[in-house]
mmCIF file of C-alpha atoms in Angstrom:
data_model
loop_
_atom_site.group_PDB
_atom_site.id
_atom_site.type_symbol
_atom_site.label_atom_id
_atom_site.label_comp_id
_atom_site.label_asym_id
_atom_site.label_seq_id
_atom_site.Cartn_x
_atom_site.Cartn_y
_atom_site.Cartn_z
ATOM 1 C CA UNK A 8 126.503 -141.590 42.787
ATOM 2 C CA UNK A 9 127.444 -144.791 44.912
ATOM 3 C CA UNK A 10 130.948 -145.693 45.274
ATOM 4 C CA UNK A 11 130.338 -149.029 43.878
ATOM 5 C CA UNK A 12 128.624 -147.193 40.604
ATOM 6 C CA UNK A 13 131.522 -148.937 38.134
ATOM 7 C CA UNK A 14 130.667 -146.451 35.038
ATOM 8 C CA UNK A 15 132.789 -143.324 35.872
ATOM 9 C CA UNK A 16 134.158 -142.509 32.784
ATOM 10 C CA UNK A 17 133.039 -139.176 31.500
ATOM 11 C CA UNK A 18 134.761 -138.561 28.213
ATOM 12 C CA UNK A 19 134.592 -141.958 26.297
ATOM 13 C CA UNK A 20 131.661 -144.828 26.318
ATOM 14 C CA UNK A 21 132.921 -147.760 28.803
ATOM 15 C CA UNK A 22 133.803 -151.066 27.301
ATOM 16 C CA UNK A 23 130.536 -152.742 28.396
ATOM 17 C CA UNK A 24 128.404 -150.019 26.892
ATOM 18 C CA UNK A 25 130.319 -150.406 23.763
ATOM 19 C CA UNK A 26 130.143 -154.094 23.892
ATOM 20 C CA UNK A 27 127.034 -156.025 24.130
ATOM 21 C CA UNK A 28 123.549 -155.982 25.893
ATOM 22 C CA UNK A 29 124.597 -158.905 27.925
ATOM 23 C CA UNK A 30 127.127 -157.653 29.550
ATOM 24 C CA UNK A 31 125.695 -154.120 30.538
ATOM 25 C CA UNK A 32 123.063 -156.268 31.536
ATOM 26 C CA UNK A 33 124.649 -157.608 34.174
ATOM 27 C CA UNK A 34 126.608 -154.777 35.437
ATOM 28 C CA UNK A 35 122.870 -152.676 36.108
ATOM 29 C CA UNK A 36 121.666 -155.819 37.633
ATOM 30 C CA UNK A 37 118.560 -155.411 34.994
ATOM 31 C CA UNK A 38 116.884 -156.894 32.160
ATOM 32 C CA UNK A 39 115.041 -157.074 29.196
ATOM 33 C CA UNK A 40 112.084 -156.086 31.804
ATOM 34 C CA UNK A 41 113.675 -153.551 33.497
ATOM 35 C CA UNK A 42 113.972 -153.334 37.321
ATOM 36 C CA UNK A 43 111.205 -153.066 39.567
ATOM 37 C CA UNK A 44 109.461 -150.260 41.122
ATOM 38 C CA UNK A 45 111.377 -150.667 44.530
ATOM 39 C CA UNK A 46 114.472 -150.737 42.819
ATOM 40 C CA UNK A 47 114.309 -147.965 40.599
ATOM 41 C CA UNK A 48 113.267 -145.699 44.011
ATOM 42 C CA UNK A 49 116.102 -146.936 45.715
ATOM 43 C CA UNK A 50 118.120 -146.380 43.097
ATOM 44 C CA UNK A 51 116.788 -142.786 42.958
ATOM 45 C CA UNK A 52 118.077 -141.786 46.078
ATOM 46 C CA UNK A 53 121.361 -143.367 45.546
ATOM 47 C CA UNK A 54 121.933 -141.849 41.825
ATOM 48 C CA UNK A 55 119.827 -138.621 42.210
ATOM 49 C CA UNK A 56 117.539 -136.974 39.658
ATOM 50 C CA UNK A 57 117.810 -137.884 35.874
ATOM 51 C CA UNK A 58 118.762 -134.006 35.159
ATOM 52 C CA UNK A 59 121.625 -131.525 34.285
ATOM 53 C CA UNK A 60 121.274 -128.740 36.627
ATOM 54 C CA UNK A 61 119.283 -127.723 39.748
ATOM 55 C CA UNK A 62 116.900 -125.492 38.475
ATOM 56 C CA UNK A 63 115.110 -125.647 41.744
ATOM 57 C CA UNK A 64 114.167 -121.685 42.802
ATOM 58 C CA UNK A 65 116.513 -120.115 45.318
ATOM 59 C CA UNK A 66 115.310 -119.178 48.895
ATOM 60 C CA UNK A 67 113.514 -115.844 49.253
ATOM 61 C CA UNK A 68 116.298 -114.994 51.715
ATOM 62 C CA UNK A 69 119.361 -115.566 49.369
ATOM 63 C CA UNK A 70 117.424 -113.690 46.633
ATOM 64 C CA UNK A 71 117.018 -110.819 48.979
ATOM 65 C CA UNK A 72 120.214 -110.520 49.356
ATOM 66 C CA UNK A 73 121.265 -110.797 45.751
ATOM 67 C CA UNK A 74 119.115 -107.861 45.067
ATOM 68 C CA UNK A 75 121.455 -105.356 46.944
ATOM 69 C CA UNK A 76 124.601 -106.966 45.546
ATOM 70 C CA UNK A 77 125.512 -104.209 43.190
ATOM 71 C CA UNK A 78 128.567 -102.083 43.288
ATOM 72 C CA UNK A 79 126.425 -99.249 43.248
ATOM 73 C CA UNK A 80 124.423 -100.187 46.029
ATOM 74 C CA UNK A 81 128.036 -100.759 48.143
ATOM 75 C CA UNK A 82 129.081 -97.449 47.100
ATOM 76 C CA UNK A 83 125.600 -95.506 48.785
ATOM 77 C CA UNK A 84 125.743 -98.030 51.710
ATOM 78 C CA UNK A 85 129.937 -96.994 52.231
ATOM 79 C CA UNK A 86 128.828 -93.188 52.144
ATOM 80 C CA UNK A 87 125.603 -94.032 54.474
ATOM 81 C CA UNK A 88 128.067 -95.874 56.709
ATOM 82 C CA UNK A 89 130.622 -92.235 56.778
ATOM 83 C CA UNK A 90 127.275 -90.129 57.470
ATOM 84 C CA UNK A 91 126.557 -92.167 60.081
ATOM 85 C CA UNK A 92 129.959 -91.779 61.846
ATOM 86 C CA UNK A 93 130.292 -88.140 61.351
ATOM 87 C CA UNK A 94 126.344 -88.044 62.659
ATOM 88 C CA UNK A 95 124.754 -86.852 59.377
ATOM 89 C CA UNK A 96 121.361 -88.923 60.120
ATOM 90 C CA UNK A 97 119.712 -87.172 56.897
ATOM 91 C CA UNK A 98 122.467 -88.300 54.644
ATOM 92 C CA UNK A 99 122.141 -91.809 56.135
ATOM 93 C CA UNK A 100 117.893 -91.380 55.693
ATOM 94 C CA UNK A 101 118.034 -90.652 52.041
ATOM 95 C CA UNK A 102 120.829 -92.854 50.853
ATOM 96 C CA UNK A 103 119.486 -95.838 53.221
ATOM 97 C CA UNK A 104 115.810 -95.539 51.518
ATOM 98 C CA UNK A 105 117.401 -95.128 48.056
ATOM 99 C CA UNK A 106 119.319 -98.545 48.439
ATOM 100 C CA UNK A 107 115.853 -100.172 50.249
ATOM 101 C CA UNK A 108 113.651 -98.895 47.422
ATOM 102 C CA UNK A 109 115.922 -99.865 44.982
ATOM 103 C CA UNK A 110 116.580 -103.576 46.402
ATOM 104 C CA UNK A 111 113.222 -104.042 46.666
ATOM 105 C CA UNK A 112 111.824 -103.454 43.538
ATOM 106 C CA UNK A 113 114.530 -105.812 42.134
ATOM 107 C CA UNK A 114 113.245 -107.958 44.902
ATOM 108 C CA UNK A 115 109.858 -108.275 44.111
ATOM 109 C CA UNK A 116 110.313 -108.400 40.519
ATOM 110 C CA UNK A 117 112.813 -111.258 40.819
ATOM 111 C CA UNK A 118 110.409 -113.142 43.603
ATOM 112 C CA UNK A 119 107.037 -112.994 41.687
ATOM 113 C CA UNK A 120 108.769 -113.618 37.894
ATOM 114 C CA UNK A 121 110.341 -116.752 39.833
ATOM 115 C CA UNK A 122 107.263 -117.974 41.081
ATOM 116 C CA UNK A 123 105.559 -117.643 37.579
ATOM 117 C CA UNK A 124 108.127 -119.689 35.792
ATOM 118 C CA UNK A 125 108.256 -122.412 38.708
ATOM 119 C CA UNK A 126 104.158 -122.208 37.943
ATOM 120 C CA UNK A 127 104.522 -122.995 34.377
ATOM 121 C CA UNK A 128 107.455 -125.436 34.377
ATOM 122 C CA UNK A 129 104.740 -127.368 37.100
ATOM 123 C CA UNK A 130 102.035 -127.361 34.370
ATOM 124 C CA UNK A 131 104.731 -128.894 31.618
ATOM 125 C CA UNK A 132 105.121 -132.885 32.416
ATOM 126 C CA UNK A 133 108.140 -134.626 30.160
ATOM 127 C CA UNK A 134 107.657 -138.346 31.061
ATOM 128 C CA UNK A 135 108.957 -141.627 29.381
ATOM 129 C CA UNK A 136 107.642 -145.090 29.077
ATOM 130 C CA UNK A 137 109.258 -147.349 31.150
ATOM 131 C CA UNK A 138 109.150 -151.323 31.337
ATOM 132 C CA UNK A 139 108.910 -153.010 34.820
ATOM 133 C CA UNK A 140 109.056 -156.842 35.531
ATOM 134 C CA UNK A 141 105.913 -158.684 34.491
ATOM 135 C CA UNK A 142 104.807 -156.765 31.078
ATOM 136 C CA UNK A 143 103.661 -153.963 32.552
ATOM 137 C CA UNK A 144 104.481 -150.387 30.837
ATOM 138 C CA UNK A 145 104.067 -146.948 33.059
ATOM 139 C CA UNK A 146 104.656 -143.449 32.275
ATOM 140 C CA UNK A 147 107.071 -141.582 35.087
ATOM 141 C CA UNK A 148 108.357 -138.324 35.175
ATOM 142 C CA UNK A 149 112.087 -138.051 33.071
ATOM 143 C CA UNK A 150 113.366 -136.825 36.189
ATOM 144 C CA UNK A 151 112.838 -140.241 38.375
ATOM 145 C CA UNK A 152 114.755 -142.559 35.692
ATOM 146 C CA UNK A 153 117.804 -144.541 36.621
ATOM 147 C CA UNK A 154 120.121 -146.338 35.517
ATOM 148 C CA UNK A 155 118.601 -150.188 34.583
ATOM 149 C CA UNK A 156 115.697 -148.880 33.829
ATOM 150 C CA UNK A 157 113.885 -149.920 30.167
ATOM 151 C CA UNK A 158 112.023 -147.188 27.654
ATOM 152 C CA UNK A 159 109.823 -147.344 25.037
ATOM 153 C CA UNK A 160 111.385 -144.968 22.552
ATOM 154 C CA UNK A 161 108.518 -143.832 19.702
ATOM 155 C CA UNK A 162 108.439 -140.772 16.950
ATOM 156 C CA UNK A 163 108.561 -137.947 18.893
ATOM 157 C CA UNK A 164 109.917 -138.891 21.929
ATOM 158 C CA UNK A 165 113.030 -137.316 23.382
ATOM 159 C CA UNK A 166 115.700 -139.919 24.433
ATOM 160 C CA UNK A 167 115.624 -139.142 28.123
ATOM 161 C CA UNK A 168 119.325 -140.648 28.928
ATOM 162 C CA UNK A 169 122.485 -142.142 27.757
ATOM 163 C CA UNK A 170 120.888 -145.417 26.889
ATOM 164 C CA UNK A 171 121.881 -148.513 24.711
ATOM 165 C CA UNK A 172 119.252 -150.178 22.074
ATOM 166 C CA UNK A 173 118.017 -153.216 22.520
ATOM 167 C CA UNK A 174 115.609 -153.603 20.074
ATOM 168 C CA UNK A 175 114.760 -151.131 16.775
ATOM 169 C CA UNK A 176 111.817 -150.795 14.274
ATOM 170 C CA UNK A 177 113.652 -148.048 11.583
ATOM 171 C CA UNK A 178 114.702 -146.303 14.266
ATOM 172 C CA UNK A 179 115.799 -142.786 13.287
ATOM 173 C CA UNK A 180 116.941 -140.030 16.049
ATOM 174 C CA UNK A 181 118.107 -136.739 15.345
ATOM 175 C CA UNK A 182 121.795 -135.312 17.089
ATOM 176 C CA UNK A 183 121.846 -132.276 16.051
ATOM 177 C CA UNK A 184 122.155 -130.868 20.178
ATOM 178 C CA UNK A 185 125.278 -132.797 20.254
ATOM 179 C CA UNK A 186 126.405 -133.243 16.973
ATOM 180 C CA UNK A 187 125.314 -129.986 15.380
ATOM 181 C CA UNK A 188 124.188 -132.485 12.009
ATOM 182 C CA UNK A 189 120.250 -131.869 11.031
ATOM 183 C CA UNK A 190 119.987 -135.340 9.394
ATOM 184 C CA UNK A 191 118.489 -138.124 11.330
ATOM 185 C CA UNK A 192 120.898 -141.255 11.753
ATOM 186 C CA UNK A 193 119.887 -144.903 11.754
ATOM 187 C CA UNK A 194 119.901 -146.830 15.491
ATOM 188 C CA UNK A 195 119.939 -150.496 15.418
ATOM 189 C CA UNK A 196 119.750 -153.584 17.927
ATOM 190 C CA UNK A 197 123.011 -153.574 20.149
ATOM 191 C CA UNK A 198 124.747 -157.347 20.047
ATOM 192 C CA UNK A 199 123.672 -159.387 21.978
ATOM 193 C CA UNK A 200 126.989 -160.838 21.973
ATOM 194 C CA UNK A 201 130.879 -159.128 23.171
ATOM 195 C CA UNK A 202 132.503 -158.055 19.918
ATOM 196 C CA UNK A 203 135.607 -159.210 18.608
ATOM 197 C CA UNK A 204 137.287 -155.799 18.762
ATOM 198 C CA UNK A 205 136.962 -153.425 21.174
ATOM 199 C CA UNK A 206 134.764 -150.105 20.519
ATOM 200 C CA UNK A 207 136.647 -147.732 23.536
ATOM 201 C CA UNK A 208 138.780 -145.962 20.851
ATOM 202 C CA UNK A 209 135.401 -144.444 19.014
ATOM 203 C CA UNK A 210 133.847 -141.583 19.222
ATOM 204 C CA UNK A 211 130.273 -142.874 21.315
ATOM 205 C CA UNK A 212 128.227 -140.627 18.847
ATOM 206 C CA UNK A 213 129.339 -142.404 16.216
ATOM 207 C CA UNK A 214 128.329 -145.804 17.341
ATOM 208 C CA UNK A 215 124.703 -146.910 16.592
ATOM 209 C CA UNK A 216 122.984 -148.815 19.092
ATOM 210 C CA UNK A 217 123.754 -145.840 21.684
ATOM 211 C CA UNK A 218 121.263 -143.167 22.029
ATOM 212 C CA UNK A 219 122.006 -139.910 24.042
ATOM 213 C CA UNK A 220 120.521 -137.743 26.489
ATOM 214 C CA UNK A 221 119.351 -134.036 23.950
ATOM 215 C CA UNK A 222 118.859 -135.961 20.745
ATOM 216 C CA UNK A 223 115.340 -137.205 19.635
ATOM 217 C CA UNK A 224 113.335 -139.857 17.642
ATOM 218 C CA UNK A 225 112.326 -138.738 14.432
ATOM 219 C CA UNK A 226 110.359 -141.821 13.247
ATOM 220 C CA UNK A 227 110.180 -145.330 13.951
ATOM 221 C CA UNK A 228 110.624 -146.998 17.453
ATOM 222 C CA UNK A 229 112.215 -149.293 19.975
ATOM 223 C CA UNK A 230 113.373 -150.382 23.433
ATOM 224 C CA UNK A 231 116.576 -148.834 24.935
ATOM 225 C CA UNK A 232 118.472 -149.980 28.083
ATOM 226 C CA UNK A 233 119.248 -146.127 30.512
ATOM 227 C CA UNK A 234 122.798 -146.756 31.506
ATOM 228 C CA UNK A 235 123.667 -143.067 32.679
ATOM 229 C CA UNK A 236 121.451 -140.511 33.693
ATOM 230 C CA UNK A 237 121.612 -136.486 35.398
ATOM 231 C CA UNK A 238 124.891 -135.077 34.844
ATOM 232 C CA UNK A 239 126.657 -138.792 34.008
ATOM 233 C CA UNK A 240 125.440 -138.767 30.422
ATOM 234 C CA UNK A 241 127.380 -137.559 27.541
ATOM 235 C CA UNK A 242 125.313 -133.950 27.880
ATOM 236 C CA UNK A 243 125.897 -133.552 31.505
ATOM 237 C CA UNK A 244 129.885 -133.745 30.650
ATOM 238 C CA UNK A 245 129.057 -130.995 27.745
ATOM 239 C CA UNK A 246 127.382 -128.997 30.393
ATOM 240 C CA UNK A 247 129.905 -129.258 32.756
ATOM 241 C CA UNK A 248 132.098 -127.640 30.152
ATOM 242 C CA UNK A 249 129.780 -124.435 30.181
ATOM 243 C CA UNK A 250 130.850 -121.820 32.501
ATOM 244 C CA UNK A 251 127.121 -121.674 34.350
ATOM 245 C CA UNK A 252 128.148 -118.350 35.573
ATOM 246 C CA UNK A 253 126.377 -115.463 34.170
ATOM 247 C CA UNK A 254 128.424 -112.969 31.621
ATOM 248 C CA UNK A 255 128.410 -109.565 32.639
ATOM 249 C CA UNK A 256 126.096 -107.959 30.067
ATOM 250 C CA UNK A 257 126.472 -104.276 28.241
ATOM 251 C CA UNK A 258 123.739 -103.198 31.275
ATOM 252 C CA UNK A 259 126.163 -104.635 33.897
ATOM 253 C CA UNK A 260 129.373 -102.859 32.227
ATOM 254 C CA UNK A 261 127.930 -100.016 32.029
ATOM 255 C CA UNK A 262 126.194 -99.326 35.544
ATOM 256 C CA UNK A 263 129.599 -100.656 36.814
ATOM 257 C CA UNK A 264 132.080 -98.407 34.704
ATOM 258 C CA UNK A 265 129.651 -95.178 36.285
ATOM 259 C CA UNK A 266 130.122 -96.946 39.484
ATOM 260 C CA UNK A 267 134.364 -96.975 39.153
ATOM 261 C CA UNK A 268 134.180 -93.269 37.493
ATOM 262 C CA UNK A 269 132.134 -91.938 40.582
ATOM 263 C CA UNK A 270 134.640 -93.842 42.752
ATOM 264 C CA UNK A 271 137.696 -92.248 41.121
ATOM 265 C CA UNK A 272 136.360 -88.975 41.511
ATOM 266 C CA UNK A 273 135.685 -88.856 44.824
ATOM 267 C CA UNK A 274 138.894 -91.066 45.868
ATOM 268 C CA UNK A 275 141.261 -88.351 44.118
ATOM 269 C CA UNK A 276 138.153 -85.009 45.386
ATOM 270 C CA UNK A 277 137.425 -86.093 48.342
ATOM 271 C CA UNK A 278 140.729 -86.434 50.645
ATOM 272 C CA UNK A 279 142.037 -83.352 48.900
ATOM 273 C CA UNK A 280 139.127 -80.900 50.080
ATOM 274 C CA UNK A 281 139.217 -83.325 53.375
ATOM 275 C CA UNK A 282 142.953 -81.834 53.688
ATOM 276 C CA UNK A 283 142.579 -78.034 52.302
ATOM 277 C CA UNK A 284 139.503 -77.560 54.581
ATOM 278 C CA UNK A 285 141.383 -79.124 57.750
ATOM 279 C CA UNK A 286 144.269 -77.332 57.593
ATOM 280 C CA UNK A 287 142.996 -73.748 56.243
ATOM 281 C CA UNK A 288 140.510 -73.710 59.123
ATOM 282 C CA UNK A 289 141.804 -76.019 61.473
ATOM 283 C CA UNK A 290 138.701 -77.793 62.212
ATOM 284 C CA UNK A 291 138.877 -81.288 60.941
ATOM 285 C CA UNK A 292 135.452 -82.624 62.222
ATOM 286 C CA UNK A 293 133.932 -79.712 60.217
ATOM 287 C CA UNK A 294 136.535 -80.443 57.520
ATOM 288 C CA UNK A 295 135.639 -84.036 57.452
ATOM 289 C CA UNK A 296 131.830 -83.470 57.068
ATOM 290 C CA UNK A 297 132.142 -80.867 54.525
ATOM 291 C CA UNK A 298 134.077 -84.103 52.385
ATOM 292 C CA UNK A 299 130.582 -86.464 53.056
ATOM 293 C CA UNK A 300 128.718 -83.835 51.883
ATOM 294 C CA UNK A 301 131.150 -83.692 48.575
ATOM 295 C CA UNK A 302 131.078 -87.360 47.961
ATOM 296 C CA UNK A 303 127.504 -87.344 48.692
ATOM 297 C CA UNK A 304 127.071 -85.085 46.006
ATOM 298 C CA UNK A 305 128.780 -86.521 43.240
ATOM 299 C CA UNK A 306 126.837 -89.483 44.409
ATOM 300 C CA UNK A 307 123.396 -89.618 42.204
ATOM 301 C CA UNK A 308 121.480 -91.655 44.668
ATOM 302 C CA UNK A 309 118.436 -92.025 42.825
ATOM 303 C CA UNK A 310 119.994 -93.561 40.022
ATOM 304 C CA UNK A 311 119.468 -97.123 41.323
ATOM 305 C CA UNK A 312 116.077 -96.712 41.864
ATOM 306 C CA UNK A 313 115.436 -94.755 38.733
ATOM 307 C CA UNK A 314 117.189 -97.463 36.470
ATOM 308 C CA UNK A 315 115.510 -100.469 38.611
ATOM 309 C CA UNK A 316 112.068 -98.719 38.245
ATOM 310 C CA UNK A 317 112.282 -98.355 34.196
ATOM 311 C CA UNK A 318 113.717 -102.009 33.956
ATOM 312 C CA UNK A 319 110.840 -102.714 36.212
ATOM 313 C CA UNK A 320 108.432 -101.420 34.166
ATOM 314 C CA UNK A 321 109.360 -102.903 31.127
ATOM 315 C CA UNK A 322 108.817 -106.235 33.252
ATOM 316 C CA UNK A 323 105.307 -105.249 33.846
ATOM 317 C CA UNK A 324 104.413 -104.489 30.326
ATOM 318 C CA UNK A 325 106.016 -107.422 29.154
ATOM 319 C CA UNK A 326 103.887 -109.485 31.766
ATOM 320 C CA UNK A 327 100.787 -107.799 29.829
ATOM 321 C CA UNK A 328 101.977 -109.228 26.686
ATOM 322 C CA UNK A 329 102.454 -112.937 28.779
ATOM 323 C CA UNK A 330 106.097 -113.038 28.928
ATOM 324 C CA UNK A 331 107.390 -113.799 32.253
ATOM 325 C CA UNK A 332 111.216 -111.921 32.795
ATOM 326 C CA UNK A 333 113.285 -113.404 35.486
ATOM 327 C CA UNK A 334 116.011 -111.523 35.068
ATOM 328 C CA UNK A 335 115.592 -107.453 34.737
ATOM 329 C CA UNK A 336 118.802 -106.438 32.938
ATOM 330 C CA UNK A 337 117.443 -109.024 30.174
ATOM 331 C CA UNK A 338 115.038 -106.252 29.102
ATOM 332 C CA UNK A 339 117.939 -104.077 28.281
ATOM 333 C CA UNK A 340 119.994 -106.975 26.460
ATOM 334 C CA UNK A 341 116.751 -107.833 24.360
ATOM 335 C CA UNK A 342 116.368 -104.413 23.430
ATOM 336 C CA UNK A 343 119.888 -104.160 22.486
ATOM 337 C CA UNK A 344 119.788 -106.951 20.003
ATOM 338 C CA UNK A 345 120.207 -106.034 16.486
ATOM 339 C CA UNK A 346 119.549 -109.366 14.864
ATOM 340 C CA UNK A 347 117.615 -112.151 16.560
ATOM 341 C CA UNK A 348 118.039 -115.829 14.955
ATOM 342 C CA UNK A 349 115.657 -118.732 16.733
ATOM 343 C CA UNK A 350 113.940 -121.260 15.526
ATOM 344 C CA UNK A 351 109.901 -122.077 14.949
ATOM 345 C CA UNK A 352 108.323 -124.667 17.122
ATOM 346 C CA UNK A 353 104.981 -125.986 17.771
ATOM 347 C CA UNK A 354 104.129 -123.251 20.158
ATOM 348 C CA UNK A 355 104.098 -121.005 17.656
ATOM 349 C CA UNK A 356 102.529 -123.136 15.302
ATOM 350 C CA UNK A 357 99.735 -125.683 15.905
ATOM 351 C CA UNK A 358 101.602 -128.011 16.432
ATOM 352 C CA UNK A 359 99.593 -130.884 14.663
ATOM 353 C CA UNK A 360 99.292 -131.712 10.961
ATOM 354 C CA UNK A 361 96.438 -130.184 9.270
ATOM 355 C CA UNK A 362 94.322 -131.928 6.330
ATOM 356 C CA UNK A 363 93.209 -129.405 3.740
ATOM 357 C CA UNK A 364 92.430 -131.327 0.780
ATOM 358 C CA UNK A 365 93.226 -134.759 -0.659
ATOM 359 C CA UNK A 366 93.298 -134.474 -4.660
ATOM 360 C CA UNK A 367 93.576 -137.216 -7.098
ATOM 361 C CA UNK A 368 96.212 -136.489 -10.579
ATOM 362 C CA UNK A 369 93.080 -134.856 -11.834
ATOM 363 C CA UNK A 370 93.057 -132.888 -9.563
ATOM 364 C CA UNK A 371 89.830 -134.055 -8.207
ATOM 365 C CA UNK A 372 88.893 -135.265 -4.594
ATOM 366 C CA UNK A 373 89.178 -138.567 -4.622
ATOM 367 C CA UNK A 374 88.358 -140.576 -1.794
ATOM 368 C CA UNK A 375 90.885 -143.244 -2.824
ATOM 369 C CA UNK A 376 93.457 -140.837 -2.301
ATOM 370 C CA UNK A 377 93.058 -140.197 1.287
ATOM 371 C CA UNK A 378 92.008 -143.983 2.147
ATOM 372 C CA UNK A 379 95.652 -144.736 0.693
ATOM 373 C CA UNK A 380 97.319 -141.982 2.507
ATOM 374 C CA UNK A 381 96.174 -143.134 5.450
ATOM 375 C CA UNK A 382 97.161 -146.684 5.276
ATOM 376 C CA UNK A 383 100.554 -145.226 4.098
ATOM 377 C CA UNK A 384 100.542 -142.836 7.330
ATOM 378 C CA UNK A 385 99.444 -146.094 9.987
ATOM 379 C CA UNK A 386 101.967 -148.668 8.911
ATOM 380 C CA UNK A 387 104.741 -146.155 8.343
ATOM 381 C CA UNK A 388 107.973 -146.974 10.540
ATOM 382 C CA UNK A 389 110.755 -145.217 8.789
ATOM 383 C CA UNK A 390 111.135 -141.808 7.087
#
């Protein structure tokens, strides 16, 4: 964001949001037209793009490396690292190809899922219709918006950015992402002119010529003015909020209480036979060797591989069924669930209204019927 960008304010709308079209206006540099192709791709670069996160996949290197980062996988590389020292090369053989096999499958799986999903999300295109200077109307990606730019809002459409209205046909958008209320509210015309009290002390959902990024248009349409976009809007500041850091799931506690229970036993086994064995026969070397081999076998080295290989499995027969998993503990979690609440949406249904049969109060088909339903249906604006 530029340093001359004068909206900062994260919490609260700012006064000339609030206000009038006029002035907001004025402090985008826009207008009822919008801003110009040139402009809005300079003002790309200097704003960045209209969304909350990076979702952008992570470098096959980095995710290489995530795929050893378990404690499990430090505790077989710390014994492979004492084998070593002491010269035990087969120790070091089988606990080094346990760890590789293990990483590796957790590789792969990770790599190819990630590719899938960045497949799909290519084939899904959200855009928004935005007004540039001379009439003209084009559809862009949601992404590429900034602020100054003008949208066509419609039924339907999701409101793409913090944006104020400047002109509304029974505009009705739903808030329910921000709000958590299912029933539409009204959005009207913002004044045109500065209001005689100011609007700062509000709560900006509650003021009706602003439109936020996560809510939607339930019916009617209109013209809205983007004044924040990306992580600037009101849902960017909600998202902030989120601790983006994944929570250690049941899987992850319980791989990682074995983990601590193996290392307690051989922290409290391990220098004690070290000791008796040195100083009963007085060879320490042998002594110390004998303790690898102890800690090596309280170790269950194929358990990485054996839990990353069922986890993987479940991946692959879930990829059978066309559901991509990105993350392999997620299997576990979903099968732990005992109660799963979501919602129905139009990829599970058709997605499209379906006309079965249009019956007079007779009962009757009645060609009357349907001619007035659809003139209802085209010059319908409101709910």
């Amino acid at each position: 964001m530029p340093e001359w960008w004068p909206i900062q304010n994260q919490g609260a709308v700012d006064p000339p949001a609030a206000s009038d079209a006029i002035a907001l206006f004025r402090l985008l540099g826009s207008g009822p037209q919008g801003i110009s192709a040139p402009e809005a791709a300079s003002r790309l670069v200097s704003f960045g793009h209209n969304e909350l996160g990076d979702d952008r996949e992570l470098p096959w290197h980095r995710q290489l490396a995530m795929a050893f980062n378990t404690p499990f996988n430090y505790l077989l590389m710390a014994l492979a690292a004492v084998g070593l020292i002491s010269g035990d090369m087969a120790v070091v053989a089988i606990i080094s190809s346990m760890v590789a096999i293990s990483g590796g499958l957790r590789f792969t799986q990770k790599f190819q899922s990630g590719k899938a999903a960045s497949r799909l999300k290519r084939m899904v295109h959200t855009t928004a219709t935005v007004i540039r200077p001379g009439s003209n109307s084009a559809e862009v990606p949601i992404w590429m918006l900034v602020p100054g730019d003008v949208v066509a809002l419609a039924a339907g459409d999701l409101i793409p950015a913090d944006v104020l209205v400047l002109s509304a046909k029974d505009l009705q958008v739903n808030q329910a992402s921000l709000t958590g209320e299912s029933m539409p509210v009204e959005k009207i015309k913002a004044p045109s002119e500065p209001l005689k009290s100011p609007m700062s002390h509000l709560n900006p959902l509650e003021i009706s010529w602003l439109g936020f990024m996560g809510s939607s248009v339930i019916s009617g349409s209109g013209h809205a003015l983007v004044f924040r976009t990306g992580k600037s809007t009101h849902m960017g500041s909600i998202a902030k909020g989120i601790n983006a850091r994944r929570g250690e799931t049941a899987f992850d506690r319980g791989v990682n209480a074995s983990s601590l229970l193996l290392v307690r036993f051989m922290l409290v086994m391990v220098p004690v036979i070290f000791l008796i064995n040195g100083i009963t026969k007085g060879d320490w070397f042998q002594a110390l060797l004998f303790g690898v081999s102890v800690a090596v076998g309280l170790t269950p080295e194929m358990l990485p591989v054996i839990v990353t290989a069922n986890l993987a499995r479940g991946a692959v027969a879930m990829s059978a069924r066309k559901v991509v998993v990105k993350y392999l503990p997620a299997i576990q979690n979903l099968g732990g669930m005992d109660i799963l609440c979501t919602d129905k949406t139009g990829t599970l249904t058709q997605d499209k209204v379906v006309l079965i049969r249009h019956l007079n109060i007779d009962g009757s088909e009645s060609a009357l019927v349907l001619r007035h339903a659809y003139l209802n249906s085209f010059f319908q604006t409101g709910l």
